[in-house]
Tab-separated table of C-alpha atoms and ligand atoms in Angstrom:
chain	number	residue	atom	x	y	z
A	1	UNK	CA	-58.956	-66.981	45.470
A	2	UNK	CA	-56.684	-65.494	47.835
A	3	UNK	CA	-54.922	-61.996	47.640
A	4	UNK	CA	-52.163	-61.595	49.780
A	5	UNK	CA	-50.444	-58.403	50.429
A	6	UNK	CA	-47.863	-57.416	53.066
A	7	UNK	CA	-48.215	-60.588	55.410
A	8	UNK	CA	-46.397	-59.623	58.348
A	9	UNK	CA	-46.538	-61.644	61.786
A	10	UNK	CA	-44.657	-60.680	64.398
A	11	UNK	CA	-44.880	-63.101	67.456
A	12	UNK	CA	-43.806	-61.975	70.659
A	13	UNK	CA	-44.710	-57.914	70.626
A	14	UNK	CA	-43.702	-56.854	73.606
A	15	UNK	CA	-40.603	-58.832	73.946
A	16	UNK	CA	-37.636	-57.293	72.779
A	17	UNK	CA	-36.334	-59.861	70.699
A	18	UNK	CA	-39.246	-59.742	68.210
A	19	UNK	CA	-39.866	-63.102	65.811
A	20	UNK	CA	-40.661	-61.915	62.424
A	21	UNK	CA	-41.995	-65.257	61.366
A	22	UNK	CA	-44.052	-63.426	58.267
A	23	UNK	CA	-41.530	-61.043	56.944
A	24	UNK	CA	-44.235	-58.755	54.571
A	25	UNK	CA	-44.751	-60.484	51.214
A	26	UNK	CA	-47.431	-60.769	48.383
A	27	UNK	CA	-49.030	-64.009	47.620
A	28	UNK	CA	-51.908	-64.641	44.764
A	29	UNK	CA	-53.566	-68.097	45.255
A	30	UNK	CA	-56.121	-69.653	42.702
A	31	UNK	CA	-59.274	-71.179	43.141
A	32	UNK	CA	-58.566	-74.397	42.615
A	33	UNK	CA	-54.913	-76.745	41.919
A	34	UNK	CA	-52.648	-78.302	44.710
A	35	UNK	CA	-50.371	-75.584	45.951
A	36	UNK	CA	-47.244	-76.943	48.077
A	37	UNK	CA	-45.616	-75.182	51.022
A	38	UNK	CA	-41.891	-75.964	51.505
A	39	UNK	CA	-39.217	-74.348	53.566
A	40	UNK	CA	-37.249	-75.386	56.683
A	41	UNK	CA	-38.100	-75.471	60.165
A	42	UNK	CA	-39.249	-71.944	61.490
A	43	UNK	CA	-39.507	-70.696	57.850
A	44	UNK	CA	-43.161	-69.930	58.708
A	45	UNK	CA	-45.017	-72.196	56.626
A	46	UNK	CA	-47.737	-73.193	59.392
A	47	UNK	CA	-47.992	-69.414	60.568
A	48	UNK	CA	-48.942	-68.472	56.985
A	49	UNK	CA	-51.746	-71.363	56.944
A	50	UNK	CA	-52.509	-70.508	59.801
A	51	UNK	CA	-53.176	-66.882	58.625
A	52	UNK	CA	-55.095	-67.682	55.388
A	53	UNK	CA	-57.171	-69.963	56.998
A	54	UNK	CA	-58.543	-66.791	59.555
A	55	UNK	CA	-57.045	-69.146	62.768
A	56	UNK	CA	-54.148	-66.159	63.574
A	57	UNK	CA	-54.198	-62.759	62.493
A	58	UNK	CA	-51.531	-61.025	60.756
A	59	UNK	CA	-49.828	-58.538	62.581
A	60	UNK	CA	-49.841	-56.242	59.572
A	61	UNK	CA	-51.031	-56.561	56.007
A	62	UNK	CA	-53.791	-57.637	53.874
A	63	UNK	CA	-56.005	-60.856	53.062
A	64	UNK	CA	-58.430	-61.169	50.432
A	65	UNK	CA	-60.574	-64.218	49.804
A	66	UNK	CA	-62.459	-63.880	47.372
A	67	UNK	CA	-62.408	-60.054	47.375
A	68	UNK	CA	-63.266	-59.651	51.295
A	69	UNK	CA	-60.720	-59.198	53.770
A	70	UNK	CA	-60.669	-61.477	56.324
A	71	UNK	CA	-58.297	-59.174	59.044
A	72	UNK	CA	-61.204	-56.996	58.975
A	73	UNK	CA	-63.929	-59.785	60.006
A	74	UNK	CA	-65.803	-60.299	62.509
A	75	UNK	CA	-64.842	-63.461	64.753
A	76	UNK	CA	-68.656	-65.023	64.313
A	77	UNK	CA	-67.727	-64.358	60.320
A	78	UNK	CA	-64.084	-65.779	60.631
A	79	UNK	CA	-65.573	-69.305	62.222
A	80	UNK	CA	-68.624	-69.329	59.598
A	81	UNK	CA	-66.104	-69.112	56.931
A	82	UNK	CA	-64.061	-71.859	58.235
A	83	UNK	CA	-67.006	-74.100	59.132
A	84	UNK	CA	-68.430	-73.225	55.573
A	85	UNK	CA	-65.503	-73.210	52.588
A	86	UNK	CA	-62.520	-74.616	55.239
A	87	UNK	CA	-61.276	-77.991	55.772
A	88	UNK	CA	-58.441	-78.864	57.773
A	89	UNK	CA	-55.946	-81.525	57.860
A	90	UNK	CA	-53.100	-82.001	60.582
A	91	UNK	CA	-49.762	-84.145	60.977
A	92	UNK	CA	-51.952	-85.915	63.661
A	93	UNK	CA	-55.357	-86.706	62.718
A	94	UNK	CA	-57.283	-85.588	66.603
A	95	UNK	CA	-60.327	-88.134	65.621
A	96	UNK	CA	-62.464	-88.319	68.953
A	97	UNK	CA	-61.318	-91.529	70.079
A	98	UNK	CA	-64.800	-93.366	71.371
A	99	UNK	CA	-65.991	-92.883	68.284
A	100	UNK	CA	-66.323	-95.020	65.001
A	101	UNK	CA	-64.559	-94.046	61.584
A	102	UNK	CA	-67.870	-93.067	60.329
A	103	UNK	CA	-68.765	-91.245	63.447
A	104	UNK	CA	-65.658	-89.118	62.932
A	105	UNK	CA	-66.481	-88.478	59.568
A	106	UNK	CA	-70.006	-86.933	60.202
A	107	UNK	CA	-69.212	-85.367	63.500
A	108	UNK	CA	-68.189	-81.873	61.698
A	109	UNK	CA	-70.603	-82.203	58.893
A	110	UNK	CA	-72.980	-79.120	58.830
A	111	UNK	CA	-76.294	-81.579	58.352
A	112	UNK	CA	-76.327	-84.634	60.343
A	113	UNK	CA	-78.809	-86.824	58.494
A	114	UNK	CA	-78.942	-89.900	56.876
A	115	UNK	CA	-77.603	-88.984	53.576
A	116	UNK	CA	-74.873	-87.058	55.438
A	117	UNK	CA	-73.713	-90.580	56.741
A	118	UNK	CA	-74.234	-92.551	53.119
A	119	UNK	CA	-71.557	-89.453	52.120
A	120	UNK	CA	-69.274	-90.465	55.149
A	121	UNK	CA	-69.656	-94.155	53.946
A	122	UNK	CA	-68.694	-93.199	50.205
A	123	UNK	CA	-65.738	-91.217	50.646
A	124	UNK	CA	-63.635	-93.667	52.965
A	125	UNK	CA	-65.430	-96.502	50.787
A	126	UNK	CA	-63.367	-94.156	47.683
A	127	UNK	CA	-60.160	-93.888	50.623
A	128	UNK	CA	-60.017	-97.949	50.593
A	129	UNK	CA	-61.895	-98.138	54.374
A	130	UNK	CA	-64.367	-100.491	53.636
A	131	UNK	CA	-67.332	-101.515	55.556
A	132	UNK	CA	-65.014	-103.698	57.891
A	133	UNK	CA	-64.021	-100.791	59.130
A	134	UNK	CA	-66.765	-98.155	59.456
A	135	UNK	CA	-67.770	-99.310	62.662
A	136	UNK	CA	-63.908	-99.203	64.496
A	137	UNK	CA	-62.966	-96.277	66.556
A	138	UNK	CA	-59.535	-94.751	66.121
A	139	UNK	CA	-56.892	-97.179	67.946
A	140	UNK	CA	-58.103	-100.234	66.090
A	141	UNK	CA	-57.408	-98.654	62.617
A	142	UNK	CA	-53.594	-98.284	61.484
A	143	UNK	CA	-52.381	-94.679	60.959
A	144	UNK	CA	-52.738	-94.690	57.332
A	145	UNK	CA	-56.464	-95.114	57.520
A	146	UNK	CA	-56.473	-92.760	60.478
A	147	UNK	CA	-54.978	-90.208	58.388
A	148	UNK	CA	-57.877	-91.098	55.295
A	149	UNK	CA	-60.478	-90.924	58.190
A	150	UNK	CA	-59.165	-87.306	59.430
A	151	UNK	CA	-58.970	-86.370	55.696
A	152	UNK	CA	-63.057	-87.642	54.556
A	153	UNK	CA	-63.680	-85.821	58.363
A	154	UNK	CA	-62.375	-82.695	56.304
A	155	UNK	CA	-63.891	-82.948	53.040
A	156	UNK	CA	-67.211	-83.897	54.341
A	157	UNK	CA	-68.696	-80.219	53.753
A	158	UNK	CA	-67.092	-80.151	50.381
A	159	UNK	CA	-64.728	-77.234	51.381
A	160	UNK	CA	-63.613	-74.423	48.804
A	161	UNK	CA	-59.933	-74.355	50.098
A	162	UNK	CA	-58.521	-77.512	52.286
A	163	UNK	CA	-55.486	-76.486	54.355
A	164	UNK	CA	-53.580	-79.796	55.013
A	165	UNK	CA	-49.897	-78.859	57.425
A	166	UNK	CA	-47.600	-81.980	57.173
A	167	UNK	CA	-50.617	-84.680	56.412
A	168	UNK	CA	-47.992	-87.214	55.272
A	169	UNK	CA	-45.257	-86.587	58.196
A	170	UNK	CA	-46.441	-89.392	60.357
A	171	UNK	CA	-47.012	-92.470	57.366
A	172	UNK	CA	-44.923	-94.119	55.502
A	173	UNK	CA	-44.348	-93.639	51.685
A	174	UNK	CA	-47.112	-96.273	50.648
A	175	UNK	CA	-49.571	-94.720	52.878
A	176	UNK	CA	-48.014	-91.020	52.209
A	177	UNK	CA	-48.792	-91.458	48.375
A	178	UNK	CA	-52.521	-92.911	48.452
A	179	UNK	CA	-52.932	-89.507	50.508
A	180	UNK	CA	-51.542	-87.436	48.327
A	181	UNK	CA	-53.527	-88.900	45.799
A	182	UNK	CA	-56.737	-88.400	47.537
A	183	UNK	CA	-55.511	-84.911	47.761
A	184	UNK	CA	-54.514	-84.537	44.374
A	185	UNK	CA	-58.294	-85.593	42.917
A	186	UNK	CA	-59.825	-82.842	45.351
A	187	UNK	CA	-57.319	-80.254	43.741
A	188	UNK	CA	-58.826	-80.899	40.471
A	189	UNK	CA	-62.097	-78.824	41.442
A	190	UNK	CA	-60.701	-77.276	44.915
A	191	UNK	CA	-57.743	-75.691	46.169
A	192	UNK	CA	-55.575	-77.819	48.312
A	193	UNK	CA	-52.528	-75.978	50.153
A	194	UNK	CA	-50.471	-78.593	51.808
A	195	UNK	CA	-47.351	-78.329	53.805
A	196	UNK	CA	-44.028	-80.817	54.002
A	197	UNK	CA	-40.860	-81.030	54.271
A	198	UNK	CA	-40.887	-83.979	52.214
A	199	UNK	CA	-40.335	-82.520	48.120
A	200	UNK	CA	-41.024	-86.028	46.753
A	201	UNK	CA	-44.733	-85.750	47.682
A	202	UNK	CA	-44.887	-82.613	45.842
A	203	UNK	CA	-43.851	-84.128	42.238
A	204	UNK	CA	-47.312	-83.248	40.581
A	205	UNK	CA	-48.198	-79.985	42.566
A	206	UNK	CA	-49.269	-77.024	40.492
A	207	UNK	CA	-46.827	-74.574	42.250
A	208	UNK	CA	-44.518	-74.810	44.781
A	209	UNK	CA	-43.844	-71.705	47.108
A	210	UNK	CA	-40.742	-72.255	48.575
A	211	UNK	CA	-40.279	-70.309	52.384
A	212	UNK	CA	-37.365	-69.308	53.626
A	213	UNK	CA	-37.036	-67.181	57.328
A	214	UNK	CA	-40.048	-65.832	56.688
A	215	UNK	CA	-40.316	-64.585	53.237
A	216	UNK	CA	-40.440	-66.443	49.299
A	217	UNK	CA	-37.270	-67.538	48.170
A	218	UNK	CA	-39.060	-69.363	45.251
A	219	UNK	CA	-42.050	-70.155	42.940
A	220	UNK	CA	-41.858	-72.966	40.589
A	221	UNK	CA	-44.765	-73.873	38.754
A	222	UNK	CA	-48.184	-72.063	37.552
A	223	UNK	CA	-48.291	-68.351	37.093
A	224	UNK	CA	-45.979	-66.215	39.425
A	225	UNK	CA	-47.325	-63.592	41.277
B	301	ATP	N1	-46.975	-69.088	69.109
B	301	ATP	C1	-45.764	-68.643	68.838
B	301	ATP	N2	-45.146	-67.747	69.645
B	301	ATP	C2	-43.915	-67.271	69.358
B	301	ATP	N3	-43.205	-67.609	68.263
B	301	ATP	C3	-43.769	-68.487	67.409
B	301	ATP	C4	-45.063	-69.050	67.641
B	301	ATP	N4	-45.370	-69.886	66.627
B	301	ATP	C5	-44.309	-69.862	65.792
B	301	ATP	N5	-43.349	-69.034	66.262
B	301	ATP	C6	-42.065	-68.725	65.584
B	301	ATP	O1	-42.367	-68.239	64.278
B	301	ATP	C7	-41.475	-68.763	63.317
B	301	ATP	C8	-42.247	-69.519	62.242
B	301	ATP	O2	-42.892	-70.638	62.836
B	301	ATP	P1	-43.822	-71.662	62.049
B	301	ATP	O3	-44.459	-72.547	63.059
B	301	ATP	O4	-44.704	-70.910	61.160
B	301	ATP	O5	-42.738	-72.449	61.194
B	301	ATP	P2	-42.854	-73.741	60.266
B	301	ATP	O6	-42.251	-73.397	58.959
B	301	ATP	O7	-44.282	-74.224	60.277
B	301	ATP	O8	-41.924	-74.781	61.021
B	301	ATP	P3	-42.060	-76.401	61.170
B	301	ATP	O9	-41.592	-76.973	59.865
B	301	ATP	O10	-41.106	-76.721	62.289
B	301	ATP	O11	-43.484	-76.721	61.510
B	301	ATP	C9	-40.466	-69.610	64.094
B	301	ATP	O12	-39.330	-68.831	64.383
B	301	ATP	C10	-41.218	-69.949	65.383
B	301	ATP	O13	-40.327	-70.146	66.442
B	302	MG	MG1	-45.229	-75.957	60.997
């Protein structure tokens, strides 16, 4: 669960004209449920992933996951975290492109044994990439099963909290749904904090923060903080 108090991220310090893209707010995330992010460009929804998930610093304020503050860690403790409870999903999916679906799957896995690679088999098996396409590297697999591949790649160490900006943004609705769904199964036992711009794909989300310039304009959904 994550306590947030006082985010505040300034970019640009020593510039004059100083971005306030976090503007200093409180934020109490569950353990588990699909929490969307929405707000326009520049409201500051990536920088605030970005933030929970220990890959920028807040220039001011607090973080608590699961009672310890991340600010405060070390940078060996940040990247254990991440490599431990993390996942990570992008608008692009950055598989290593000489290497086979199922090669991209295990590549971040924290064991790299055979059993690790029956799991990378099983999940895109359960993401509709059969064994046709195990074998294929990146460019001769269409985006929506480059997108499932990134996604099993992310789940593959069962992460606590999977941090997904814009994983629909570059597939179309058919292939933007069976994501979600995927997404929306892991929620059931993890938290999932996804970002779009696109509401529709947030119909069965458990809450909805809505950014605006920095700061919540709106929560819908689940408990308020
Ligand atoms: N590395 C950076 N250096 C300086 N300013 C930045 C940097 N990254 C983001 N910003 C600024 O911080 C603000 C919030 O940016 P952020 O990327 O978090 O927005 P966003 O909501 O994710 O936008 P988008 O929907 O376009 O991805 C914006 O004004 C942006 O210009
Ligand atoms: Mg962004």
């Amino acid at each position: 669960m994550f306590e947030i108090k006082n985010i505040t991220m300034i970019y640009d310090m020593e510039k004059a004209e100083k971005v306030y893209a976090l503007g200093g707010f409180d934020l109490t995330l569950p353990d588990k449920g699909l929490i969307g992010i929405i707000g326009p460009s520049g409201s500051g929804k990536s920088t605030l992933m970005y933030c929970l998930s220990t890959l920028k610093k807040p220039t001011d304020g607090q973080i608590l996951y699961n009672g310890k503050n991340l600010t405060s860690l070390k940078d060996s403790e940040r990247e254990n975290l991440r490599r431990n409870e993390f996942g990570f999903v992008f608008q692009r999916h950055f598989l290593v492109p000489y290497m086979s679906a199922v090669d991209n799957v295990t590549v971040a896995a924290a064991k790299n044994d055979k059993e690790t690679t029956e799991q990378a088999k099983r999940l895109l098996s359960g993401f509709g990439l059969g064994e046709k396409e195990w074998n294929k590297r990146p460019a001769k697999l269409s985006g929506g099963q480059r997108q499932r591949t990134a996604i099993a790649r992310a789940m593959i160490n069962q992460p606590k909290v999977l941090f997904a900006d814009e994983p629909t943004a570059a597939l179309d609705h058919e292939n933007a749904f069976a994501v979600m769904e995927i997404l929306k199964d892991y929620a059931k036992k993890h938290l999932v904090l996804i970002i779009t711009h696109d509401r529709s794909i947030l119909k069965d989300a458990d809450r909805i923060i809505e950014l605006w310039d920095g700061n919540i304009s709106a929560i819908k959904g689940g408990d308020t903080v």
